[in-house]
Coordinates of C-alpha atoms in Angstrom, one line a residue:
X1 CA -29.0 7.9 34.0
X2 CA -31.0 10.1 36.6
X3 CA -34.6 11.5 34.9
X4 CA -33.0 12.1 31.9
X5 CA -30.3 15.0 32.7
X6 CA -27.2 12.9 34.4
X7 CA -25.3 9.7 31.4
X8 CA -22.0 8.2 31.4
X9 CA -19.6 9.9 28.2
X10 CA -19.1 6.0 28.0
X11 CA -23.2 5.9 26.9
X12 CA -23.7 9.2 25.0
X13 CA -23.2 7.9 21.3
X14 CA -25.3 4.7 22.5
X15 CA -28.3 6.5 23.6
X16 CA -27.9 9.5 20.9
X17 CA -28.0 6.2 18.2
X18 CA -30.9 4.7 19.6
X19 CA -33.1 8.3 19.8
X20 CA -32.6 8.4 16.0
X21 CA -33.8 5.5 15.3
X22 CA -36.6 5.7 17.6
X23 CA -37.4 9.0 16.3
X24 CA -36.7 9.0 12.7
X25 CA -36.4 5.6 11.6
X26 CA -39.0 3.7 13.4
X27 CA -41.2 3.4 10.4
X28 CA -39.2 2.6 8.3
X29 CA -37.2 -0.1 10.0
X30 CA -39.8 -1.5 11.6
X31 CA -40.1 -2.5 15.4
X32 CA -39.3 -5.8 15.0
X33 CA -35.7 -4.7 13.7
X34 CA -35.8 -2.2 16.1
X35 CA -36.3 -4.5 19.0
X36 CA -33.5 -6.9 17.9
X37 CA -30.8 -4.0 17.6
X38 CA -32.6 -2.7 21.6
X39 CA -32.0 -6.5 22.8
X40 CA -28.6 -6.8 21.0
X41 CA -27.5 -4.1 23.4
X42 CA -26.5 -4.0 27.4
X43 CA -30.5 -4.7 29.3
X44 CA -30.1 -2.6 31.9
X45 CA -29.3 0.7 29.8
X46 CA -32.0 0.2 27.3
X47 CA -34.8 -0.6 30.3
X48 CA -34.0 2.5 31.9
X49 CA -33.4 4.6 28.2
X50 CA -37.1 3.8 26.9
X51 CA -39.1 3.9 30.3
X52 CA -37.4 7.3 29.8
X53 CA -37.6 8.3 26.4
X54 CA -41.1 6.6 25.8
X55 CA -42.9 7.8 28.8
X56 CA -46.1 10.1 28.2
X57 CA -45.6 12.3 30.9
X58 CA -42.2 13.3 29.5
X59 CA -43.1 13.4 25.9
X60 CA -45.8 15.1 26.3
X61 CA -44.1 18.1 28.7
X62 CA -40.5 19.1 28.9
X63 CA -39.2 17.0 26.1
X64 CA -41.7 18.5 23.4
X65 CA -41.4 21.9 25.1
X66 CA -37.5 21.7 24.1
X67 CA -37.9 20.8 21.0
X68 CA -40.6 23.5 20.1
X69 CA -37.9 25.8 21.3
X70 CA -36.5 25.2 17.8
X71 CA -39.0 23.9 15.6
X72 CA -42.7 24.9 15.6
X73 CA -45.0 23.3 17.7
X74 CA -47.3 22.2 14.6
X75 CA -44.3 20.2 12.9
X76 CA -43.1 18.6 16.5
X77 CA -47.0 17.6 17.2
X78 CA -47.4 15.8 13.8
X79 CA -44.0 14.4 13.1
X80 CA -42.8 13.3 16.2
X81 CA -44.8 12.8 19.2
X82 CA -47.7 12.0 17.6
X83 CA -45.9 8.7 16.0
X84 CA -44.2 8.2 19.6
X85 CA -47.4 7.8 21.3
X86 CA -48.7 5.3 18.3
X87 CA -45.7 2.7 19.2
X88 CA -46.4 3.1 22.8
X89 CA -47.9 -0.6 23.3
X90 CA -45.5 -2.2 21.5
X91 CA -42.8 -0.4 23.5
X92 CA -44.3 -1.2 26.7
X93 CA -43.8 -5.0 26.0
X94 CA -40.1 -4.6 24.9
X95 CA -39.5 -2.8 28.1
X96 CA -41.8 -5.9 30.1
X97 CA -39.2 -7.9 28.4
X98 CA -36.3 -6.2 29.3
X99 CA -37.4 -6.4 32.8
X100 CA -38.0 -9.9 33.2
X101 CA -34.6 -10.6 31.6
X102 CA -33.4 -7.7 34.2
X103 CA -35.0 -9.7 37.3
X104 CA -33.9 -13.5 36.0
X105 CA -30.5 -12.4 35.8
X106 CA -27.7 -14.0 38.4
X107 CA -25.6 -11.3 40.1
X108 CA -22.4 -11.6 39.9
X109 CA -20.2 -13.0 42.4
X110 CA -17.3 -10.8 43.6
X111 CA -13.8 -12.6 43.5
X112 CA -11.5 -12.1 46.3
X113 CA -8.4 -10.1 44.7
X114 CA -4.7 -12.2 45.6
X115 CA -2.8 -10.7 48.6
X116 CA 1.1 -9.9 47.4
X117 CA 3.2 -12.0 48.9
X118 CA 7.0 -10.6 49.0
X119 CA 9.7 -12.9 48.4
X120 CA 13.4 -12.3 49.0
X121 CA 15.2 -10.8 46.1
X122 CA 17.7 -13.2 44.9
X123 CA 20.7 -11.3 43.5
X124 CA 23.6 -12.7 41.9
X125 CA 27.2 -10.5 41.0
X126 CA 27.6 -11.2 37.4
X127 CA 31.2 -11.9 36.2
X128 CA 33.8 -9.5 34.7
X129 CA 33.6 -10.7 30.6
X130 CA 36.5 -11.7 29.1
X131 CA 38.0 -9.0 26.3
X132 CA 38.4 -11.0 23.4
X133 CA 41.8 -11.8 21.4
X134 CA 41.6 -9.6 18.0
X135 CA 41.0 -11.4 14.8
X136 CA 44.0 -11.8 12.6
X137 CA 44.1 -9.2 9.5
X138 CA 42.9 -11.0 6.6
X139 CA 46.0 -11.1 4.1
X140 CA 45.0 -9.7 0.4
X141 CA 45.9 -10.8 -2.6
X142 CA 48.0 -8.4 -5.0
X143 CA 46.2 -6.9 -8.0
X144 CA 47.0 -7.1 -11.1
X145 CA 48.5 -3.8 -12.7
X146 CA 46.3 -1.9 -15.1
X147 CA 47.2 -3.1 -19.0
X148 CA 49.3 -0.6 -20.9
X149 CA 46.7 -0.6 -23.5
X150 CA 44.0 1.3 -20.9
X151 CA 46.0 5.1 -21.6
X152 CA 46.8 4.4 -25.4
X153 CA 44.2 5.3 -28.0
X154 CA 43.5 1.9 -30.5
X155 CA 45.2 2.5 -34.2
X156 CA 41.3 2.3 -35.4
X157 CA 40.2 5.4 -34.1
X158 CA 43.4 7.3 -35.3
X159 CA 43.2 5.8 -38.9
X160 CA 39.2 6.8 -38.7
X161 CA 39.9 10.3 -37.8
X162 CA 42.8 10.8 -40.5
X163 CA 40.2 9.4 -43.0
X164 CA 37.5 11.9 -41.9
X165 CA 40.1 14.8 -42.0
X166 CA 40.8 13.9 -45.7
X167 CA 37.4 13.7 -46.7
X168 CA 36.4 16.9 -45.0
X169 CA 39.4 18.7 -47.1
X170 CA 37.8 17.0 -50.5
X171 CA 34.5 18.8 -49.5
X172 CA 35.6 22.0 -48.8
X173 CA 37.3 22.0 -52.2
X174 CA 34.6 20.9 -54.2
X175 CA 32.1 23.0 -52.3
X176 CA 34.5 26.0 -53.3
X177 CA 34.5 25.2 -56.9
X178 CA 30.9 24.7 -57.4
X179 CA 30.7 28.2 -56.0
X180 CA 33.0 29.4 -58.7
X181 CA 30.9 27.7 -61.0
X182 CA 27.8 29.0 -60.2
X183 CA 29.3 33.0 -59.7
X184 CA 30.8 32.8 -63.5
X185 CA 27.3 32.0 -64.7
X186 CA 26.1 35.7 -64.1
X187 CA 29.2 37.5 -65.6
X188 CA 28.1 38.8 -69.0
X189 CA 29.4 37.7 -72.4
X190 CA 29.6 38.6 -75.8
X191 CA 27.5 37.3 -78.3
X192 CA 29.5 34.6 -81.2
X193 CA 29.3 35.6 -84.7
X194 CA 26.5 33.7 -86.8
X195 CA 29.5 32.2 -88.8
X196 CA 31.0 30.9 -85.3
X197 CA 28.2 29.4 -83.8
X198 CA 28.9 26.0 -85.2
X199 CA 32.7 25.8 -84.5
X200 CA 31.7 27.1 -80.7
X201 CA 28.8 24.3 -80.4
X202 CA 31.5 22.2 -81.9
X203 CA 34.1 23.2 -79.3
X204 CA 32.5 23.6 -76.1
X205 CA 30.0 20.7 -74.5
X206 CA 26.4 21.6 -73.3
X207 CA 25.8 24.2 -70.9
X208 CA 22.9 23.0 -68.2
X209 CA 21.2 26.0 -67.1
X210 CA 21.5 25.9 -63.2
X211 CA 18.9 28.6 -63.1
X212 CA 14.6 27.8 -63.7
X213 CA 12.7 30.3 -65.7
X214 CA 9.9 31.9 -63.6
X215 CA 6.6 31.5 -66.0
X216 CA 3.6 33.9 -64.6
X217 CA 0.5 33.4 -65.5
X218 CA -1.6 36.8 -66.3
X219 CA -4.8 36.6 -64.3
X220 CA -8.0 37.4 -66.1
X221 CA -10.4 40.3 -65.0
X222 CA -13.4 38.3 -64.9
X223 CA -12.5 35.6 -62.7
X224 CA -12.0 36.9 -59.2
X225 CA -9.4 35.7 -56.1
X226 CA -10.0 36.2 -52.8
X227 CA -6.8 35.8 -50.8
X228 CA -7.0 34.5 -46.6
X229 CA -5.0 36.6 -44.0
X230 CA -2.8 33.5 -44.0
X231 CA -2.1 33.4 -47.9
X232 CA -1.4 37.5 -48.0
X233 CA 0.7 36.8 -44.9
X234 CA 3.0 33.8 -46.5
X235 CA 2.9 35.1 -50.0
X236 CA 4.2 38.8 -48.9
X237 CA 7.4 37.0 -46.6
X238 CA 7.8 35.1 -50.1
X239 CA 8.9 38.1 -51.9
X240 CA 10.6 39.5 -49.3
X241 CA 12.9 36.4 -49.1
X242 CA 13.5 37.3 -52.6
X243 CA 14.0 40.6 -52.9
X244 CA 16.6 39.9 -50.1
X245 CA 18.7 37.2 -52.0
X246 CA 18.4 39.1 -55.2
X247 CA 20.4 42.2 -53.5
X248 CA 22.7 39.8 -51.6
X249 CA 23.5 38.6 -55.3
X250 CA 23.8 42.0 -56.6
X251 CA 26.5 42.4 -53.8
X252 CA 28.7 39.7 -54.4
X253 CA 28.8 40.4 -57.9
X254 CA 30.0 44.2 -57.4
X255 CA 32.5 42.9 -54.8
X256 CA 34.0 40.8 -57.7
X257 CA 35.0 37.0 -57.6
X258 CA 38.3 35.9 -57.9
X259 CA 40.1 32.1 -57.9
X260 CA 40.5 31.0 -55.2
X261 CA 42.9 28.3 -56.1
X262 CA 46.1 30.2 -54.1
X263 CA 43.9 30.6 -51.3
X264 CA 43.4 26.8 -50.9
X265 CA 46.5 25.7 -51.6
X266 CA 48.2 27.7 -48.5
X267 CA 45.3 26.5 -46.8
X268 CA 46.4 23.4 -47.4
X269 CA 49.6 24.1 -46.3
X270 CA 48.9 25.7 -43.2
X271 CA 46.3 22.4 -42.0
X272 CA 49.1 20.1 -42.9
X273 CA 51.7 22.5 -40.7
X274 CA 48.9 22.1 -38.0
X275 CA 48.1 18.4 -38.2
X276 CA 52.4 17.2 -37.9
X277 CA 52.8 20.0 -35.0
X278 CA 49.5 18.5 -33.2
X279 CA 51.1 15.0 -33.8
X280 CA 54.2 16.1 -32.4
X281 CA 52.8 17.7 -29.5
X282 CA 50.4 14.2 -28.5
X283 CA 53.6 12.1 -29.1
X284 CA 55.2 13.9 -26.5
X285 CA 52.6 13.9 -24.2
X286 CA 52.0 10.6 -24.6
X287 CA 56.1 9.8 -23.9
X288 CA 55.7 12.0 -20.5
X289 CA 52.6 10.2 -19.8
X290 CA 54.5 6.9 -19.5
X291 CA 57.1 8.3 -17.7
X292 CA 54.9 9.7 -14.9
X293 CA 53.2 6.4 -15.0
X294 CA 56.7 4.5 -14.6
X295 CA 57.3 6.7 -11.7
X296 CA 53.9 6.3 -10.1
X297 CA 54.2 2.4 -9.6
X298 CA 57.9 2.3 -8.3
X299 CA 57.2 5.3 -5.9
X300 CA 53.7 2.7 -5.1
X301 CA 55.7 -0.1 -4.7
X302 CA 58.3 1.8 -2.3
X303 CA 55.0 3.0 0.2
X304 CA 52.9 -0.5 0.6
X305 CA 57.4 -1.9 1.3
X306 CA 57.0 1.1 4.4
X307 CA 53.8 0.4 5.2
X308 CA 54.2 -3.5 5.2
X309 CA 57.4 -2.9 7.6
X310 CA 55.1 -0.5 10.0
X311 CA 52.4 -2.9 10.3
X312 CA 54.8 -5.9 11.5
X313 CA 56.2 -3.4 14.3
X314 CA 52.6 -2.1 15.3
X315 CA 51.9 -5.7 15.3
X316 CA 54.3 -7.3 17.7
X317 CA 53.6 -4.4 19.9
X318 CA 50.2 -4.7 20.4
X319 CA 50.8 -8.7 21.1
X320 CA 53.0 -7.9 23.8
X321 CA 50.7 -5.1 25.6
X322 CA 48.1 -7.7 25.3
X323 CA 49.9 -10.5 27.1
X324 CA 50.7 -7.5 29.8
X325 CA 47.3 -6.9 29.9
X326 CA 45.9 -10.5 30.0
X327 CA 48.0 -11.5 33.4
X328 CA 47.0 -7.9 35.1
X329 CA 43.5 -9.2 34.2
X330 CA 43.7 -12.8 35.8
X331 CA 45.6 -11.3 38.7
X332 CA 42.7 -8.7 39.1
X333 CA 40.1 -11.6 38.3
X334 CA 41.7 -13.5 41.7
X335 CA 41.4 -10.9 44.1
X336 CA 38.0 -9.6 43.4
X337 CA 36.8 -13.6 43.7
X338 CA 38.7 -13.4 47.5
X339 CA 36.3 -10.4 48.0
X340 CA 33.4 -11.8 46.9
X341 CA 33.6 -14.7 49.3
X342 CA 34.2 -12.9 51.8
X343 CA 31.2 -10.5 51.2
X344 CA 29.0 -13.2 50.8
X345 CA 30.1 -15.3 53.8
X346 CA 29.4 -11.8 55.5
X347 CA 25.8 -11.7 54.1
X348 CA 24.9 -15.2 55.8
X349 CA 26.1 -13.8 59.0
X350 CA 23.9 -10.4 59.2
X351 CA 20.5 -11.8 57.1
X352 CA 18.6 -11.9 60.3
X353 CA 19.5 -8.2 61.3
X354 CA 18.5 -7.4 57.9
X355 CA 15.1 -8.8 58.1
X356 CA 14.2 -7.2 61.3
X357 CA 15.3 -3.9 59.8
X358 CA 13.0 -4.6 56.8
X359 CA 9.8 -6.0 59.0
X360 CA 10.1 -2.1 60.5
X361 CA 10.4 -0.1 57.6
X362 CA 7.2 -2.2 55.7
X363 CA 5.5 -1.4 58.6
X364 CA 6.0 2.2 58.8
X365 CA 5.2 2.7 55.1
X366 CA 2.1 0.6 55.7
X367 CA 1.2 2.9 58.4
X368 CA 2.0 6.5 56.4
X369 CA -0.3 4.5 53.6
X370 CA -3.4 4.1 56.1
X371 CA -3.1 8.1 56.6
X372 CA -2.7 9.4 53.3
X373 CA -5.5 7.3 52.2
X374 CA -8.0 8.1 55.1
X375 CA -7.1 12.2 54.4
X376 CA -7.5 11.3 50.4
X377 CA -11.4 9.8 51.3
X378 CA -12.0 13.1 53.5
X379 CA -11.3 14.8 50.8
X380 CA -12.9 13.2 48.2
X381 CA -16.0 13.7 51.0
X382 CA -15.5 17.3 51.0
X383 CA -15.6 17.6 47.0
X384 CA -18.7 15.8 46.4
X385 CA -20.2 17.8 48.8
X386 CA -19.3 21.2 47.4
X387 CA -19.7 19.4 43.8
X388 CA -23.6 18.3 45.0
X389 CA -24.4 22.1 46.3
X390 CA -23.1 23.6 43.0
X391 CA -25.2 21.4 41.3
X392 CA -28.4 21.8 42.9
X393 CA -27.4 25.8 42.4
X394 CA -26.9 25.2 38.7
X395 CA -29.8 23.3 38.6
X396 CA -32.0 26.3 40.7
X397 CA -30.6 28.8 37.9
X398 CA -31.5 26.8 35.0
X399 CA -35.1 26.2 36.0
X400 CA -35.4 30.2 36.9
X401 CA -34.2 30.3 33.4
X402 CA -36.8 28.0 31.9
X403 CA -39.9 30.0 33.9
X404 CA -38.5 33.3 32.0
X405 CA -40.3 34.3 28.6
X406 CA -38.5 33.7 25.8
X407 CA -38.4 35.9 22.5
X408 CA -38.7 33.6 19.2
X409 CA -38.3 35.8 17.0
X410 CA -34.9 37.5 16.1
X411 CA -33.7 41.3 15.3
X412 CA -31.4 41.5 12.2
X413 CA -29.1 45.0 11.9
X414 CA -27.3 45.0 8.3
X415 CA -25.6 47.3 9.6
X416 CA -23.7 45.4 12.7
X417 CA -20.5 43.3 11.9
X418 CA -21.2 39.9 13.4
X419 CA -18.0 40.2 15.2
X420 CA -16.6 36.3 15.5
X421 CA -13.1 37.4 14.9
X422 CA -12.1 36.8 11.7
X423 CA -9.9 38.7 9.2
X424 CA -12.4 40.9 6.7
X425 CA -15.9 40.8 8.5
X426 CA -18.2 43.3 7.8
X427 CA -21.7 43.7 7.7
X428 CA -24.3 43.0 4.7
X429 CA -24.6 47.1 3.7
X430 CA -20.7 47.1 3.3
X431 CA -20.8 43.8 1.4
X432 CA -23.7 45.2 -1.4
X433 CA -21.7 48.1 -1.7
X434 CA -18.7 46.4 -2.2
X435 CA -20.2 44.3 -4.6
X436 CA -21.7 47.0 -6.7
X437 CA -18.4 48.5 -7.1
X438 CA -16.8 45.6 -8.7
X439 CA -19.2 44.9 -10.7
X440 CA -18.7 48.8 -11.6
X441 CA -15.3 47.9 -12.2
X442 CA -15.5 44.8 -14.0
X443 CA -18.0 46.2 -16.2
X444 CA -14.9 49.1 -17.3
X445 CA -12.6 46.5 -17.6
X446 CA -14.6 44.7 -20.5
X447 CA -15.3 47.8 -21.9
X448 CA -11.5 48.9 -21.8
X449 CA -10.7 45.2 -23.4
X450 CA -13.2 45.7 -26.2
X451 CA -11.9 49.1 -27.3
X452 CA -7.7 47.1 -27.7
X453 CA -10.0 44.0 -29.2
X454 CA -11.4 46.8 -32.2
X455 CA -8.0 48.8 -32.1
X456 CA -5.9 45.6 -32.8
X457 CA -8.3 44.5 -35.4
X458 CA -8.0 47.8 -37.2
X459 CA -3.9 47.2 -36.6
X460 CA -4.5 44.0 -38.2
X461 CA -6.5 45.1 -41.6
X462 CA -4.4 48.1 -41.9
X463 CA -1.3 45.8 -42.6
X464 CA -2.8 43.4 -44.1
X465 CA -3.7 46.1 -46.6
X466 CA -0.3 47.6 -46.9
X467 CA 1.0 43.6 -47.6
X468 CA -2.2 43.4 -50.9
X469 CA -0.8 46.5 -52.1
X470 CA 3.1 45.1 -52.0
X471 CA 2.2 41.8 -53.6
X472 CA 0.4 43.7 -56.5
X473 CA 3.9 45.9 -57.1
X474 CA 5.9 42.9 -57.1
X475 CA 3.5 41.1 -59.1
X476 CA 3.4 43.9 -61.6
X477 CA 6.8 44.4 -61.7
X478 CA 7.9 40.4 -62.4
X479 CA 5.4 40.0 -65.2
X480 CA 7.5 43.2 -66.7
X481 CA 10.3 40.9 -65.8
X482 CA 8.7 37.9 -67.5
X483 CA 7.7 39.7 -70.9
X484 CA 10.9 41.4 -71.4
X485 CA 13.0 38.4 -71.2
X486 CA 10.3 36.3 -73.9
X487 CA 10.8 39.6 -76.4
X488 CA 15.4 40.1 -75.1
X489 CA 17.5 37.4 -75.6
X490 CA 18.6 35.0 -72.9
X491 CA 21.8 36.5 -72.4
X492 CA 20.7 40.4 -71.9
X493 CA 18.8 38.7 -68.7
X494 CA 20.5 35.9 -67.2
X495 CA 18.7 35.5 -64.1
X496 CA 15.1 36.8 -63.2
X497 CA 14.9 40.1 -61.2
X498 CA 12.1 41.7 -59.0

């Protein structure tokens, strides 16, 4: 560190931690804590930190002078160096101590680093590796064939579905008579004699009447009912629903019922027709099943025979390229052993040439080292020196700088674009004015929403009105309904109408 200006990267966050504390958190850590955490750190750099950072002279000139640059000097007076100058004793005798641990310390002694020594490379020709014999093919067992029973349905399943089928027929048939039933119910009939009406109650069992009588209550005058939108709503789709089946009803009588007895019958018929051709058809697919089957296996059995018969002859030819093979190898094995001998009793002869050779050529590249490194040190010279003189010019430039009159305070444009390149900058007129128009905006919007809000409210009402006045007509019209049919007899009105 030189006067504050010149640290190693390697010290920045240490220093810039121990400023902090020293500045900001003296107080409340105490200096006792804050002289273990100084002593728990490298001597040397906290000695020359605090005589630094704790001296008057620089406290009290350039370092408060940079900091009223952005704080006021009031604040910077009361909050900082003010308290700085209080510790100042007790700071002086950590940095005593620092020293005297600084001056009682042992300096190192410098070990001498090894000298390479080079040995002679010892080198040896591996040998050619064997190519090893293949492993025999692993013989596998034959599976077993797949059961006859896998591609044939179980007799459960067919005698399930033939039960189903009947009892779907049954159904259909009694569903079809209950429907004559209940369409002969609304056919009308003459009336029996008084005389007769013994010998018919006689005759014929008990009619059950399939179909409820409606009982309506007439709703008094004085007691009023007030209906929800959800009652009006369901009780409005309940008369519709019945003023729906009530014409589906009147439909199917004008079309006329007839029996339906012939109909089922070549119904019948036909399904049985369909159920023996269907059987037909799956026993024949079934037959040709098998038969493809059959044919499958033997034309299997015929292609593992080939294949079996192609493997033995691929086998016995590969054996006998590998025998050719393994004597071409052992012959090759031999001669490249002679060579190899001789090469090596060759070496023993010419080591000493070698050396000699390899004495020079260490000592030329020792030589081209010496030069490259003495022109790498001139240069290195001649950069520090340029480095020193742009340094001392930076430093010239900066303190011209410092003697200049600076302005604190700061001209603010609304209308200038502060210009740092991103995507929609503009300046603070454009945003108001920008804001005042969506605000403009939003404020139509709600306005526009609050006129559909009271139209679909209106929408609302209208139909719920239009639904009141229905229910009162069909209301009216089934208490007719109701007090005809308690005067008429049952048979005039057979079912209640709306």
């Amino acid at each position: 560190m030189r006067d504050g200006q010149l640290c190693l990267w390697s010290d920045y966050n240490l220093f810039q931690v121990i400023c902090y504390l020293a500045t900001f958190q003296l107080e409340e850590l105490g200096f006792q804590l804050f002289s273990n955490i100084v002593k728990s750190q490298p001597a040397d750099k906290m000695h020359k930190f605090l005589r630094f950072f704790f001296n008057p002279l620089n406290l009290c000139s350039w370092i408060k002078d940079e900091w009223s640059l952005i704080y006021e000097m009031a604040h910077v007076k009361e909050n900082w160096t003010d308290p700085l100058m209080r510790w100042q004793p007790e700071v002086q005798e950590l940095i005593d101590q620092l020293e005297r641990v600084l001056t009682n310390q042992l300096p190192l002694s410098k070990t001498k680093a090894k000298v390479t020594e080079p040995k002679q490379f010892n080198l040896t020709v591996p040998r050619p590796r064997a190519i090893p014999m293949p492993e025999p093919v692993p013989v596998v067992a034959k599976p077993r064939p797949v059961p006859r029973a896998t591609y044939q349905s179980p007799q459960e399943q067919q005698v399930l579905e033939l039960t189903k089928r009947r009892n779907r027929l049954k159904a259909e048939e009694l569903l079809l008579r209950a429907n004559l039933g209940e369409m002969r119910c609304a056919m009308p009939r003459k009336a029996p004699a008084q005389g007769s009406k013994k010998a018919l109650r006689l005759q014929s069992p008990p009619r059950i009447c399939k179909t409820l009588q409606l009982l309506f209550c007439r709703p008094s005058d004085d007691i009023p009912i007030k209906l929800n939108t959800a009652a009006i709503l369901r009780e409005g789709a309940l008369y519709q629903r019945q003023v729906e089946k009530e014409l589906q009803r009147v439909d199917k009588l004008v079309d006329g019922a007839r029996d339906l007895s012939e109909f089922l019958e070549w119904q019948r018929k036909m399904q049985a027709k369909d159920y023996q051709e269907q059987r037909t058809a799956s026993e024949c697919r079934r037959l040709q099943g098998k038969l493809s089957h059959e044919e499958a296996v033997l034309a299997r059995q015929r292609l593992l025979q080939e294949n079996k018969q192609k493997a033995d002859r691929k086998k016995e030819e590969q054996m006998a390229e590998l025998t050719q093979q393994c004597a071409a190898r052992r012959l090759q094995e031999e001669r490249s052993m002679k060579e190899l001998v001789e090469q090596v009793m060759e070496g023993h002869r010419n080591t000493q040439v070698a050396q000699m050779k390899l004495l020079k050529r260490r000592q030329q590249a020792v030589q081209e080292v010496r030069e490259e490194s003495q022109e790498l040190l001139q240069r290195r010279a001649q950069e520090a020196r340029e480095e020193q003189t742009q340094r001392c010019e930076l430093i010239s430039q900066l303190r011209a700088l410092e003697t200049q009159p600076t302005r604190k305070g700061k001209l603010v444009d609304l209308t200038q674009i502060p210009g740092y390149g991103l995507e929609g900058e503009m300046s603070i007129v454009e945003l108001r004015e920008r804001l005042a128009r969506l605000k403009e905006a939003q404020k139509r919007e709600e306005e526009e929403k609050r006129d559909q809000i009271i139209q679909g409210k209106r929408a609302k009402s209208q139909e719920l009105q239009n639904t009141l006045e229905q229910i009162s007509l069909c209301r009216s019209a089934m208490g007719r309904s109701a007090a005809l049919r308690s005067v008429l007899p049952c048979n005039v009105f057979p079912t209640p109408s709306i």
